Coordinates of C-alpha atoms in Angstrom, one line a residue:
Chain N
X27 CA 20.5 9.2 -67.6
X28 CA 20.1 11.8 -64.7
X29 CA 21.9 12.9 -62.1
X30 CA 25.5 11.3 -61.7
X31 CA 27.7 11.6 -58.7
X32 CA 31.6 10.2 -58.0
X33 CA 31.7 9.9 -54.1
X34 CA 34.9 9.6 -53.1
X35 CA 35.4 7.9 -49.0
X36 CA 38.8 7.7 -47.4
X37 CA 38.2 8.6 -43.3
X38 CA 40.4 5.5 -42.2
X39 CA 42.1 2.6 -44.0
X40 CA 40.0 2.2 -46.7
X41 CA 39.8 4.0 -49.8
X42 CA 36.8 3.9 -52.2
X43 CA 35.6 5.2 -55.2
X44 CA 31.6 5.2 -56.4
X45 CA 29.4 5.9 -59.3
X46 CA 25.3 6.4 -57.8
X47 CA 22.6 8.0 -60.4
X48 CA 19.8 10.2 -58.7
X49 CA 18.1 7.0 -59.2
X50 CA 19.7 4.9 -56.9
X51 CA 21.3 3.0 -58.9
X52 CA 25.1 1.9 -58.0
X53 CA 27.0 2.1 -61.2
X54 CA 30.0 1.0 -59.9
X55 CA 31.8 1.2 -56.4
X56 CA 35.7 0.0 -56.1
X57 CA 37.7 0.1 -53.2
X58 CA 40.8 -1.1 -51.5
X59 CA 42.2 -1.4 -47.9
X60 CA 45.4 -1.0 -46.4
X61 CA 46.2 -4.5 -44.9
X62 CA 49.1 -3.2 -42.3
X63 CA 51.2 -6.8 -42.1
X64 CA 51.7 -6.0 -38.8
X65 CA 50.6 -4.0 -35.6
X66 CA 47.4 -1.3 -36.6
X67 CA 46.3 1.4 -38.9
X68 CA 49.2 4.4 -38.8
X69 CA 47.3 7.2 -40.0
X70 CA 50.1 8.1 -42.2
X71 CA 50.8 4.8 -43.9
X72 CA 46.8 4.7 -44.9
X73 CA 47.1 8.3 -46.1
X74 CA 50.0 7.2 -48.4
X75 CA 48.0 4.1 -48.9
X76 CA 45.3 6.7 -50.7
X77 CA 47.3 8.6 -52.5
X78 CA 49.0 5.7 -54.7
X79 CA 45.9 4.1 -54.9
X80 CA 43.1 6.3 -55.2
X81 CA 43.5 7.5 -58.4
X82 CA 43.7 4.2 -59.7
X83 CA 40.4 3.0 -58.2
X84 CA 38.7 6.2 -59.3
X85 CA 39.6 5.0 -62.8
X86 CA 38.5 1.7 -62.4
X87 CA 35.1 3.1 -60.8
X88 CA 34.9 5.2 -63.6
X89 CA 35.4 2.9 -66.2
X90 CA 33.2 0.0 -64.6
X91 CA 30.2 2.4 -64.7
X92 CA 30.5 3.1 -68.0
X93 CA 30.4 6.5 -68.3
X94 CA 33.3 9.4 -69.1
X95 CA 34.6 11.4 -66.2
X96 CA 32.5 14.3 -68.4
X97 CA 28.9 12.3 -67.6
X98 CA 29.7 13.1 -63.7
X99 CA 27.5 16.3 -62.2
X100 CA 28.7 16.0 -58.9
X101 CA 31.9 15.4 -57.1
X102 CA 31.1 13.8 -53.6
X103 CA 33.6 13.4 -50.7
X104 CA 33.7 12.4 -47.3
X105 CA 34.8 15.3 -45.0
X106 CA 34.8 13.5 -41.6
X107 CA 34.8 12.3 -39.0
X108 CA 38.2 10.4 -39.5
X109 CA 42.1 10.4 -39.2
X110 CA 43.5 13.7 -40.2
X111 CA 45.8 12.6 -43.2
X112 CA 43.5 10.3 -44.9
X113 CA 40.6 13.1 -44.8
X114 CA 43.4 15.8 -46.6
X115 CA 44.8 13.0 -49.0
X116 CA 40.7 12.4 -49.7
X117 CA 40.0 15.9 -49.6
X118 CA 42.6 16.6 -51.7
X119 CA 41.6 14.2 -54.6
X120 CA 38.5 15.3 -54.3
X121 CA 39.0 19.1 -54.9
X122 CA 41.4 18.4 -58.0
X123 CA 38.8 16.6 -59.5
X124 CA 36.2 19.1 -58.9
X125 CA 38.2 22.2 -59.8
X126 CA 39.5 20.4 -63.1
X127 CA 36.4 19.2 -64.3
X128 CA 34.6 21.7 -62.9
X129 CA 31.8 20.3 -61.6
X130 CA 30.4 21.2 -58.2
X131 CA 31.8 19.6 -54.8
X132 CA 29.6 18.0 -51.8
X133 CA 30.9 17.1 -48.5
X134 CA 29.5 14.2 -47.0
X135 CA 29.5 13.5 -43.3
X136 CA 30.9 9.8 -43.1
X137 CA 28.2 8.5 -40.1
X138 CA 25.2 10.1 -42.3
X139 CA 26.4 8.3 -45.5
X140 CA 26.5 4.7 -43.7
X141 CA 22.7 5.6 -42.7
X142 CA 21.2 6.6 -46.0
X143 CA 23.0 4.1 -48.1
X144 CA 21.1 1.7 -46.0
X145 CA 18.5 3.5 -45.7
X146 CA 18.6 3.3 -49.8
X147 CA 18.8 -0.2 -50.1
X148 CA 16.4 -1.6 -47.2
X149 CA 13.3 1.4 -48.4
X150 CA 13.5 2.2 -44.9
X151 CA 12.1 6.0 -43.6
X152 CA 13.2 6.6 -40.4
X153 CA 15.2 3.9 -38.9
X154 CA 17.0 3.3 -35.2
X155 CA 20.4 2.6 -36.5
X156 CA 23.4 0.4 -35.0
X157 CA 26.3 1.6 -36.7
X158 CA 29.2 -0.6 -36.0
X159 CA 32.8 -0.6 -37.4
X160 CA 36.3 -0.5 -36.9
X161 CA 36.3 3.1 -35.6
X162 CA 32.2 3.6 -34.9
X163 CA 30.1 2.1 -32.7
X164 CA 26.7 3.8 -32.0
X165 CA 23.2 4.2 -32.2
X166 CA 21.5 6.7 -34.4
X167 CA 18.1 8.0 -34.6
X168 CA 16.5 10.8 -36.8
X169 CA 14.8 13.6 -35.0
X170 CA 14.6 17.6 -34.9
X171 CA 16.6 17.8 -38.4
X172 CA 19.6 16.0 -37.0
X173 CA 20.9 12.3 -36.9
X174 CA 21.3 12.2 -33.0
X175 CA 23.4 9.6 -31.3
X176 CA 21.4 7.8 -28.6
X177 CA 24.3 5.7 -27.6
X178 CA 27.8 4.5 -28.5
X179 CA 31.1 3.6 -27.0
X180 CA 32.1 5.1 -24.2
X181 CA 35.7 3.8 -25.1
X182 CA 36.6 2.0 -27.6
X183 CA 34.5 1.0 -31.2
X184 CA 33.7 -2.8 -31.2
X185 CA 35.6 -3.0 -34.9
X186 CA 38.7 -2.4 -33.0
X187 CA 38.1 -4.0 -29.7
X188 CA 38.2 -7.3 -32.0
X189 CA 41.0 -6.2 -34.1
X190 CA 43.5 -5.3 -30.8
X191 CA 42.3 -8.7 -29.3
X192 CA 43.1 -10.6 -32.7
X193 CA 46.5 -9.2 -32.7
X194 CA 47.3 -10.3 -29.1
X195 CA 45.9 -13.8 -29.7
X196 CA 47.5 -14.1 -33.5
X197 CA 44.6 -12.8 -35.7
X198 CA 45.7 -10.3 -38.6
X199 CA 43.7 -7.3 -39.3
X200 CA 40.9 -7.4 -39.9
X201 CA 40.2 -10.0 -37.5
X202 CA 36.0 -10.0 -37.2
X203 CA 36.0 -12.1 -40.0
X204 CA 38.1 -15.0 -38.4
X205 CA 36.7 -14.1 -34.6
X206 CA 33.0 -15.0 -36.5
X207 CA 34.6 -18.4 -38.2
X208 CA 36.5 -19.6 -35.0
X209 CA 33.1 -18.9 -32.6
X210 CA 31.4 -21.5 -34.7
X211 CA 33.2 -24.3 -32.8
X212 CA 33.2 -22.7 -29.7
X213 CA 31.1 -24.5 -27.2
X214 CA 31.7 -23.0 -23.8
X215 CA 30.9 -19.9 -23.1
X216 CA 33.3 -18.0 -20.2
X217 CA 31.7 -14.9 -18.2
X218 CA 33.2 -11.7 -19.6
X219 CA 32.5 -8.4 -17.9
X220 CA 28.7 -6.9 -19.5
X221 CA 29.3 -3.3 -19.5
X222 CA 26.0 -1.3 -20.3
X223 CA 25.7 2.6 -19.4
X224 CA 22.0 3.4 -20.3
X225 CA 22.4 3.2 -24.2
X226 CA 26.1 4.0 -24.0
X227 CA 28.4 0.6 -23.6
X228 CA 32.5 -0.1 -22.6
X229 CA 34.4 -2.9 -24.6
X230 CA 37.8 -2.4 -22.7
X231 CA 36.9 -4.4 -19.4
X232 CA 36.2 -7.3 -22.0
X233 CA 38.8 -6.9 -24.2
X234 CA 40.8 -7.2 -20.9
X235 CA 39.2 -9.9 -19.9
X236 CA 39.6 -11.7 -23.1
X237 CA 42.9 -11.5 -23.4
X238 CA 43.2 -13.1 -19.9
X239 CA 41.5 -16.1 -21.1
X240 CA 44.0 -16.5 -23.9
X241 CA 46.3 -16.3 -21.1
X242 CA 44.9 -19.0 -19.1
X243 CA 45.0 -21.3 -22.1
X244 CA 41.5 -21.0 -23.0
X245 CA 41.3 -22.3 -26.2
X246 CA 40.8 -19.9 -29.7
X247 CA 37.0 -20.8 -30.5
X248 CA 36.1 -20.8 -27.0
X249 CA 37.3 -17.2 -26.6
X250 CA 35.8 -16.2 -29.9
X251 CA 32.0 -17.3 -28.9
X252 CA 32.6 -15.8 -25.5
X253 CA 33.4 -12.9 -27.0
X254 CA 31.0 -12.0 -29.6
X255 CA 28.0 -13.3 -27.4
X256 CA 28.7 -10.8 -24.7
X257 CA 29.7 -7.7 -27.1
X258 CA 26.7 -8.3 -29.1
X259 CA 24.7 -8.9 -26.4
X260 CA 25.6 -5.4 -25.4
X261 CA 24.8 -3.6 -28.3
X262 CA 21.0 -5.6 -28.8
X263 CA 20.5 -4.1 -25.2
X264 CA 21.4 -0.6 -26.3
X265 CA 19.7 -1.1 -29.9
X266 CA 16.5 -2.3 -27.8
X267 CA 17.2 0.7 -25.5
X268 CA 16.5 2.9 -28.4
X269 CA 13.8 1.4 -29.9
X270 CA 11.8 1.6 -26.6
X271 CA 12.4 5.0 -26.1
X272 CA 11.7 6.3 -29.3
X273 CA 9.1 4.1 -30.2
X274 CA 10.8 4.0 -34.2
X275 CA 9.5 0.6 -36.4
X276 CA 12.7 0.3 -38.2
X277 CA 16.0 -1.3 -37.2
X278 CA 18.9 -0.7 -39.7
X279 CA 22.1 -2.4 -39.2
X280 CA 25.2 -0.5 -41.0
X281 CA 28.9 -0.3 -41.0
X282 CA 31.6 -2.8 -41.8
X283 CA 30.9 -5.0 -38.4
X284 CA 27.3 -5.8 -40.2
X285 CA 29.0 -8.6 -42.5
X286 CA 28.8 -10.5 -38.8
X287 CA 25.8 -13.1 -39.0
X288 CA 25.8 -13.7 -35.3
X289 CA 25.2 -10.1 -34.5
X290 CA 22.4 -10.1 -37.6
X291 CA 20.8 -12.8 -36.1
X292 CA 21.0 -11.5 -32.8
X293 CA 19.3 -7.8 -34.0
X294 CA 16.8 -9.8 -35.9
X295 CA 15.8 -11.2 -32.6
X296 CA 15.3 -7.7 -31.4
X297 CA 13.7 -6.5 -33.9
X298 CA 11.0 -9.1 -33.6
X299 CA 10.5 -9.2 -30.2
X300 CA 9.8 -5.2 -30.7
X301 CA 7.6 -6.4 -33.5
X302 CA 9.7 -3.6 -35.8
X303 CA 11.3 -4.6 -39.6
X304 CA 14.8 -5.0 -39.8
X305 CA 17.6 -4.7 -42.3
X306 CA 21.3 -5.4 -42.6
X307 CA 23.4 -3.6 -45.2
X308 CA 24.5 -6.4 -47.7
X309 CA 28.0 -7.1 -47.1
X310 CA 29.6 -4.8 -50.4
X311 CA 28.0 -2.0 -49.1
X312 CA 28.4 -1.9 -44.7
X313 CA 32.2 -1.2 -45.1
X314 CA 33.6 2.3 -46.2
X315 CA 33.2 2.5 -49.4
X316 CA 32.1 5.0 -52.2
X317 CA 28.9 4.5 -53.4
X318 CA 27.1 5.5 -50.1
X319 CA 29.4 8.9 -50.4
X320 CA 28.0 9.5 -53.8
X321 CA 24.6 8.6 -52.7
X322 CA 24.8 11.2 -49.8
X323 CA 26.1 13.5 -52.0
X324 CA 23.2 13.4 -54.6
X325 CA 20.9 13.4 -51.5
X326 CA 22.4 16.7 -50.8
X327 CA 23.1 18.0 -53.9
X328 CA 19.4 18.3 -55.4
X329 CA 18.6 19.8 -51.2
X330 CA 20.8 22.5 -52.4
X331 CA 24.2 22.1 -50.5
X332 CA 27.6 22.1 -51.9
X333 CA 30.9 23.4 -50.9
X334 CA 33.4 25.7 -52.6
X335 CA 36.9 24.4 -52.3
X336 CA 38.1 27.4 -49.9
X337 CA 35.6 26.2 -47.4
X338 CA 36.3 22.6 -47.8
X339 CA 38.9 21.8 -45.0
X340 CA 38.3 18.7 -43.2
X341 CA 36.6 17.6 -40.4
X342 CA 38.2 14.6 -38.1
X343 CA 36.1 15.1 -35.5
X344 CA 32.6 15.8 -37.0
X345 CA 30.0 14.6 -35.3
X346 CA 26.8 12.8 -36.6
X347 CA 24.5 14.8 -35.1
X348 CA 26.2 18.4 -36.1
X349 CA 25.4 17.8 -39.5
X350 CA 21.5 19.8 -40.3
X351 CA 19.7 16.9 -42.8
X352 CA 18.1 19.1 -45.1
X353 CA 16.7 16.2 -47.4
X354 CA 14.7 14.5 -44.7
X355 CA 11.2 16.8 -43.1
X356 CA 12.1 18.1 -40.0
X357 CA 9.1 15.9 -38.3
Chain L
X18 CA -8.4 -12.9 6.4
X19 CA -7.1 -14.6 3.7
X20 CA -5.3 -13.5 0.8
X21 CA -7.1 -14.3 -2.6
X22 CA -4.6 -16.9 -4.4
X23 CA -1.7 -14.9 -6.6
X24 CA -4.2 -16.0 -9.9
X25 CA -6.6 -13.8 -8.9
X26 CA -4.4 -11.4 -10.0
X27 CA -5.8 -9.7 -12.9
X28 CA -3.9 -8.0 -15.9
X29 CA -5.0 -5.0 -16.6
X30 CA -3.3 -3.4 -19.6
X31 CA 0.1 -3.2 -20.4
X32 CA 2.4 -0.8 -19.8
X33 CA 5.4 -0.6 -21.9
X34 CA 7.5 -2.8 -23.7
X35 CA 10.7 -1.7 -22.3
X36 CA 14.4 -3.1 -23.1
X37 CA 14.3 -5.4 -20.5
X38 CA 11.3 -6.1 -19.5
X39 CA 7.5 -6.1 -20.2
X40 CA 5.7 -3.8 -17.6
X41 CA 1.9 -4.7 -17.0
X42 CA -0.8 -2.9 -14.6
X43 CA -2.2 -5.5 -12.6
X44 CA -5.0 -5.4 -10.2
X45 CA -5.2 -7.3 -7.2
X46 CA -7.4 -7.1 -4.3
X47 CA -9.3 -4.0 -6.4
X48 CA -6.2 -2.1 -6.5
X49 CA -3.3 -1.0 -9.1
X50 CA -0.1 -2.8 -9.0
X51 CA 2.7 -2.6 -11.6
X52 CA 4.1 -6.2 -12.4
X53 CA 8.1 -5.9 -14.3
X54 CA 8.7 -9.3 -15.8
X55 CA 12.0 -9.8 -17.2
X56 CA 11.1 -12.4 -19.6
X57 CA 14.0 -15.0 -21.6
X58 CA 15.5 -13.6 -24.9
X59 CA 15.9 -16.4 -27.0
X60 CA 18.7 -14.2 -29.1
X61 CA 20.8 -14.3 -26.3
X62 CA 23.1 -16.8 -25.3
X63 CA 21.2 -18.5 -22.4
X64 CA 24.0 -17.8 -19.7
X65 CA 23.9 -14.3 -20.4
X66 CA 20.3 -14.2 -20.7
X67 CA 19.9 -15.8 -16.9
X68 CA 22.2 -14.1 -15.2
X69 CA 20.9 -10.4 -16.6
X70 CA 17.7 -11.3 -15.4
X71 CA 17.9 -12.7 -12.7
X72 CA 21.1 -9.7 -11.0
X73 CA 19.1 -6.9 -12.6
X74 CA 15.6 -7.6 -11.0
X75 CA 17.8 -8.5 -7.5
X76 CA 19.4 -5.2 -8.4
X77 CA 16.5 -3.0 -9.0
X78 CA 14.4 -4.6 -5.7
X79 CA 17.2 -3.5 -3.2
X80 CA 17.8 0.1 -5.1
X81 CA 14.1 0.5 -5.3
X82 CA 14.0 0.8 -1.5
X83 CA 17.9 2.3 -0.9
X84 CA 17.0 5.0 -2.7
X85 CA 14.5 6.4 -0.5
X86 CA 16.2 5.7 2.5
X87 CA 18.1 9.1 0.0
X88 CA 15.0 10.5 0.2
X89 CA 14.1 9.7 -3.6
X90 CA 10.4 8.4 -4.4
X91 CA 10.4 5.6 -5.4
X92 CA 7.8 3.0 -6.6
X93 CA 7.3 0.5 -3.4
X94 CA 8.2 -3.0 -3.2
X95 CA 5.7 -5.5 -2.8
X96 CA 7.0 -9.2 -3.9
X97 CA 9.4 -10.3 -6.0
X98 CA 10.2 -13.8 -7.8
X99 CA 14.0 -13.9 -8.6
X100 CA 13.2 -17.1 -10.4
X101 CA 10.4 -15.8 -12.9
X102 CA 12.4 -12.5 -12.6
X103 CA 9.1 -10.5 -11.7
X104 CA 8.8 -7.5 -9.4
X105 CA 5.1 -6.1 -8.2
X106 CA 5.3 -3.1 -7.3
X107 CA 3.3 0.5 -5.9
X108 CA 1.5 1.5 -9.4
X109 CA 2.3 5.4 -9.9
X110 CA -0.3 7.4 -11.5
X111 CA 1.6 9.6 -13.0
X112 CA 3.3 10.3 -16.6
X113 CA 6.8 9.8 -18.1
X114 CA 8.5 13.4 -17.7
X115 CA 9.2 12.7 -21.4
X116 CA 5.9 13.5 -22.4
X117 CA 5.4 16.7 -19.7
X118 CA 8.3 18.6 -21.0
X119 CA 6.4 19.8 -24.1
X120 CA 3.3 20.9 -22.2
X121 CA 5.1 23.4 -18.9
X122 CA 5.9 26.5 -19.4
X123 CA 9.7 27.4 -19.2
X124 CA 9.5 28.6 -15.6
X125 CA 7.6 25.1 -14.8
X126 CA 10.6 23.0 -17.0
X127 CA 13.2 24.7 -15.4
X128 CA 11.2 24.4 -11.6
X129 CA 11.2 20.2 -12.5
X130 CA 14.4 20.2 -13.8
X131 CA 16.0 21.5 -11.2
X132 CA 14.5 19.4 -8.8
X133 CA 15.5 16.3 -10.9
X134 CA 18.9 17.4 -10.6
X135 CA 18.5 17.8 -6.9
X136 CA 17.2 14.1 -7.0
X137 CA 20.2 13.3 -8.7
X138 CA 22.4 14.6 -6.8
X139 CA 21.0 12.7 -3.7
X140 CA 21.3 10.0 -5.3
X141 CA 25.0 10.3 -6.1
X142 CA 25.9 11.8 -2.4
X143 CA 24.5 8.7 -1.3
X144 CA 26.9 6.4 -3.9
X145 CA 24.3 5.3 -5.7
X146 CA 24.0 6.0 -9.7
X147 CA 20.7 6.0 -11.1
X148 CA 22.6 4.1 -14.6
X149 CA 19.8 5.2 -17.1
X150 CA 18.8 8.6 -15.9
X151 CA 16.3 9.7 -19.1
X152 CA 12.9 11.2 -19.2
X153 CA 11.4 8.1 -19.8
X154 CA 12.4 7.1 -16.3
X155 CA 11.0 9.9 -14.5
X156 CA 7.0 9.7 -13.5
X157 CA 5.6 13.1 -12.5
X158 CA 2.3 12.7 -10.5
X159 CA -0.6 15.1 -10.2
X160 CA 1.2 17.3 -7.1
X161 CA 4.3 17.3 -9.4
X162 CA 6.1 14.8 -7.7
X163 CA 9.0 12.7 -9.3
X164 CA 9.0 9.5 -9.1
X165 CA 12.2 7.9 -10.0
X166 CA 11.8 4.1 -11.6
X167 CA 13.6 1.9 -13.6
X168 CA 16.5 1.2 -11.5
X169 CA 17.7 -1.8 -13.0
X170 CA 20.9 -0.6 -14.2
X171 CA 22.3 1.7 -10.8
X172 CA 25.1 0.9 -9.1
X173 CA 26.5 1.3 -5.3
X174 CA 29.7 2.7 -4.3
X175 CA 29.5 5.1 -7.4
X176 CA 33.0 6.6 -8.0
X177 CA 33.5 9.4 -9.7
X178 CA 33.9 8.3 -12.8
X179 CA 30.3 6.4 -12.6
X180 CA 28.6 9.4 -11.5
X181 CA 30.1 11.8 -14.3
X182 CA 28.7 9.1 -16.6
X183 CA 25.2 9.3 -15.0
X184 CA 25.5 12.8 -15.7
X185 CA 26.7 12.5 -19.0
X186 CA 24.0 9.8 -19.9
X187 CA 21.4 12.6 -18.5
X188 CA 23.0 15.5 -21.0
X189 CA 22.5 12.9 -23.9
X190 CA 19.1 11.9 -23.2
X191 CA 18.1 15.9 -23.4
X192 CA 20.2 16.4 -26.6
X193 CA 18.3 13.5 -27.9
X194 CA 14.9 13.7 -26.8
X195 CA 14.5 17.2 -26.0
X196 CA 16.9 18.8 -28.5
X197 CA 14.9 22.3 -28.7
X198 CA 14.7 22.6 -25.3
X199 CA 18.5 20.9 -23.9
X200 CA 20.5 23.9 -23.1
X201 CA 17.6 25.2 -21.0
X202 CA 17.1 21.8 -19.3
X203 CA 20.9 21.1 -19.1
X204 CA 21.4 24.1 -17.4
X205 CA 18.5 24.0 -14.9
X206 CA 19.2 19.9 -14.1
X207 CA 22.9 20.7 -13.4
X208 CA 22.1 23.8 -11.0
X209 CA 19.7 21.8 -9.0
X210 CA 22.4 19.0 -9.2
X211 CA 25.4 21.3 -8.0
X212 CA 23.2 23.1 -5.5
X213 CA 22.1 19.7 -3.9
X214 CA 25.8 18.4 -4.0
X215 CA 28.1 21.2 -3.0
X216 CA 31.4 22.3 -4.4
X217 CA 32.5 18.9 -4.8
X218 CA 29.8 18.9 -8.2
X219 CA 32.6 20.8 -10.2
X220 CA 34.9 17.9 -10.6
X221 CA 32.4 15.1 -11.7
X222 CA 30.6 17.7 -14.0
X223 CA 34.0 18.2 -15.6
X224 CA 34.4 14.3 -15.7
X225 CA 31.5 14.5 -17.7
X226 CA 32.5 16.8 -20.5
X227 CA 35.8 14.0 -20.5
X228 CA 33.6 11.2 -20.8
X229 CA 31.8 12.5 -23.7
X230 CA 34.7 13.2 -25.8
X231 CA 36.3 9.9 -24.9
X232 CA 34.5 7.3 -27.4
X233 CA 35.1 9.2 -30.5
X234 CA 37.9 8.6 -32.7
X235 CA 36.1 11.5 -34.9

């Protein structure tokens, strides 16, 4: 057995515990979401959330794989970008672990982690990449050392755009899921405002919008096809956007929005007509989760960076491209 | 004389394979035309797909020409089909500033940036945003010339909030593109932008700095 890393995620609701070799291989990866049973995520409630559950799930990750908490080299954890409390709770988890088994601590940058985990799975080199979630939505691209964001939201992520609509219109969190299922049986499509900016885009003009039509009696399914043919309509532009300007022959999609089959279908479509391959992240592996923590940690790990525990406060506003990829050539 | 029928038109090469669009070099009575077809996306939802087409290329015909009544070069307009969603237009012989940047010295870079930001800022005096101000969009001819294209995405009546995310869109494509050259190119693009503009650049230059933090929840 090589190289064994624990990667530990909790930037938002979800927490998640994951067991990766230097191989590849996913050992085990558990996880667990705080369901609020009403209104949104309070970053508080989440952080309690991962502190009653996550050592629990790092058992249960541990176990599953097989393995004793002693077979671990690494300690992996991601440091940002997030919601404050979750990132300490996380943080904090994290460090105890490392300190009492000793073993040496990696900080992960969230964004990065979603890349390479699909990057892992699809064999893909050097991909365009439409990250979508609850609290993400943009469009990375490798060059000059860096993961650089070409484009994203210019408001609000498209994860939440469809969770604050759901919960005008009687969806519970998470409502993508039931937005997908309902837009099956919709059959007319109503004009909602297209907002692109270059390869940036703006959801809150249609999540206005939407919630009008709910207003005017429009009926669920209706609404739901209306609105995931114009929000994913924006982000193909933006994807297409990147792929013309930097000329890349990969198209990844990541992040827990990429369980969506319209919006795979749709970025299929792209990706042919640019004549580049294309990948979506299976579904146990787009959402925040901690196998793709591990994996970025053992990515990091054998390039030589770790973190002493002094040094490892966290980062809720860390961006994507701030974070030097030591494990990929600099082109 | 008569005109030789439109199928005498000859493709030439083509261009680029851009977002929107497939951009050919045509010739036609022995000269250089660029042709922009918007063609269908059969991904999209066909309502969508029409009605992006078909505003777009109406769009970028009318800016095309409204910008240089701001003094911008532009590509000029020949014919358009709003139907088929095709522009001919002038054919620039030039190359995307994309792919100059690397070869000027840094007095040159910081001569053409500051003259892009000057551009800019005509632009935007006039109300008009360019709406996807990159490198890729800016031809620079023999006589160093820019030649602004692509105008598919620029708005009128540009408020303040549109023109500090023109400007922000502009600092993105440098960190992006140009990342060991942005800070010089920022700088340069926004001197020639506030010198062109007047005093009243500082307020959408800070609405750009707003704009950038604004979509991150990280």
């Amino acid at each position: 057995m090589g190289l064994i890393c624990l990667g530990i995620e909790g930037t938002a609701h979800s927490f998640g515990a994951g067991v990766v070799d230097d191989s590849g291989n996913i050992l085990a990866n558990e996880w667990d979401m705080l369901r609020p049973s009403e209104g949104g995520i309070h970053p508080r409630e989440a952080s309690r959330h991962h502190s009653e559950f996550g050592p629990g799930i790092i058992e249960a990750a541990v176990t599953k794989s097989g393995i004793d908490f002693t077979d671990i080299d690494v300690i992996a954890f991601s440091r940002g970008p997030g919601l404050g409390p979750c990132l300490r709770t996380t943080a904090t988890i994290a460090r105890t672990l490392s300190l009492q088994l000793k073993l040496p601590l990696v900080d992960v940058n969230h964004c990065v982690a979603h890349i390479e985990i699909g990057c892992l799975e699809s064999g893909f080199k050097d991909p365009v990449t439409v990250y979508v979630s609850g609290g993400n939505t943009q469009i990375i691209a490798f060059a000059g050392g860096r993961y650089r964001t070409f484009g994203e939201t210019l408001d609000i992520a498209i994860g939440n755009m469809l969770d604050v609509l759901g919960r005008k219109i009687g969806i519970p969190f998470p409502a993508g899921p039931v937005i997908e299922k309902e837009a099956l049986s919709g059959r007319e499509y109503h004009s909602l405002p297209y907002s692109v900016k270059g390869m940036d885009l703006s959801y809150s003009g249609l999540l206005t919008a939407a919630r009008r039509l709910y207003g005017d009696g429009v009926s669920l399914p209706d609404i739901a096809f209306s609105v995931q043919e114009t929000a994913f309509g924006m982000l193909a532009e933006i994807a297409e956007r990147a792929l013309a300007h930097t000329k890349k022959t990969e198209l990844l999609l990541t992040g827990g929005v990429a369980r969506n089959n319209r919006l795979t279908e749709i970025l299929s479509g792209v990706a042919n007509r640019h004549s580049v391959l294309f990948h979506r992240v299976s579904p146990p592996l787009a959402g925040d989760q901690g196998a793709m923590i591990a994996w970025n940690g053992i990515l990091q790990y054998k390039a030589g960076r770790r973190i002493t525990v002094a040094d490892s406060h966290v980062l809720p506003r860390w961006r994507t491209d701030e974070q030097d990829i030591l494990w990929r050539p600099r082109h | 004389m008569e005109a030789p029928p439109l199928n005498e038109v000859r493709v030439k090469e083509v261009l680029a394979l851009g977002a929107e669009s497939t951009i050919y070099r045509v010739q036609y009575w022995g000269h250089n035309f660029v042709l922009k077809h918007r063609e269908p996306k059969t991904y999209l939802h066909p309502e969508i797909d029409r009605s992006l087409r078909r505003f777009r290329t109406y769009r970028e015909c009318k800016m095309l020409s409204h910008a240089r009544t701001l003094g911008i070069h532009t590509p000029t307009v020949y014919a358009v089909d709003t139907e088929d969603c095709t522009i001919m237009m002038e054919y620039i012989d030039g190359a995307q500033l994309k792919k100059v940047v690397g070869s000027l010295a840094e007095e040159e870079l910081t001569g053409v940036c500051r003259e892009f930001g000057r551009s800019i800022a005509q632009l935007h005096h006039g109300g008009v945003v360019h709406g996807d101000p990159t490198t890729s969009n800016i031809l620079v001819d023999k006589v160093g010339t820019l030649w602004f294209v692509d105008f598919g995405l620029s708005e009128m009546n540009a408020t303040l909030e549109l023109k500090g995310v023109d400007l922000h869109l502009i600092r993105r494509a440098l960190e992006t593109t140009h990342w060991n050259l942005q800070d010089i190119m920022l700088r340069a693009t926004l001197d020639g932008y506030v010198q062109q503009y007047g005093p009243e650049a500082k307020e959408i230059i800070k609405r750009m700095d707003e704009i950038r933090e604004r979509g991150r929840y990280h």
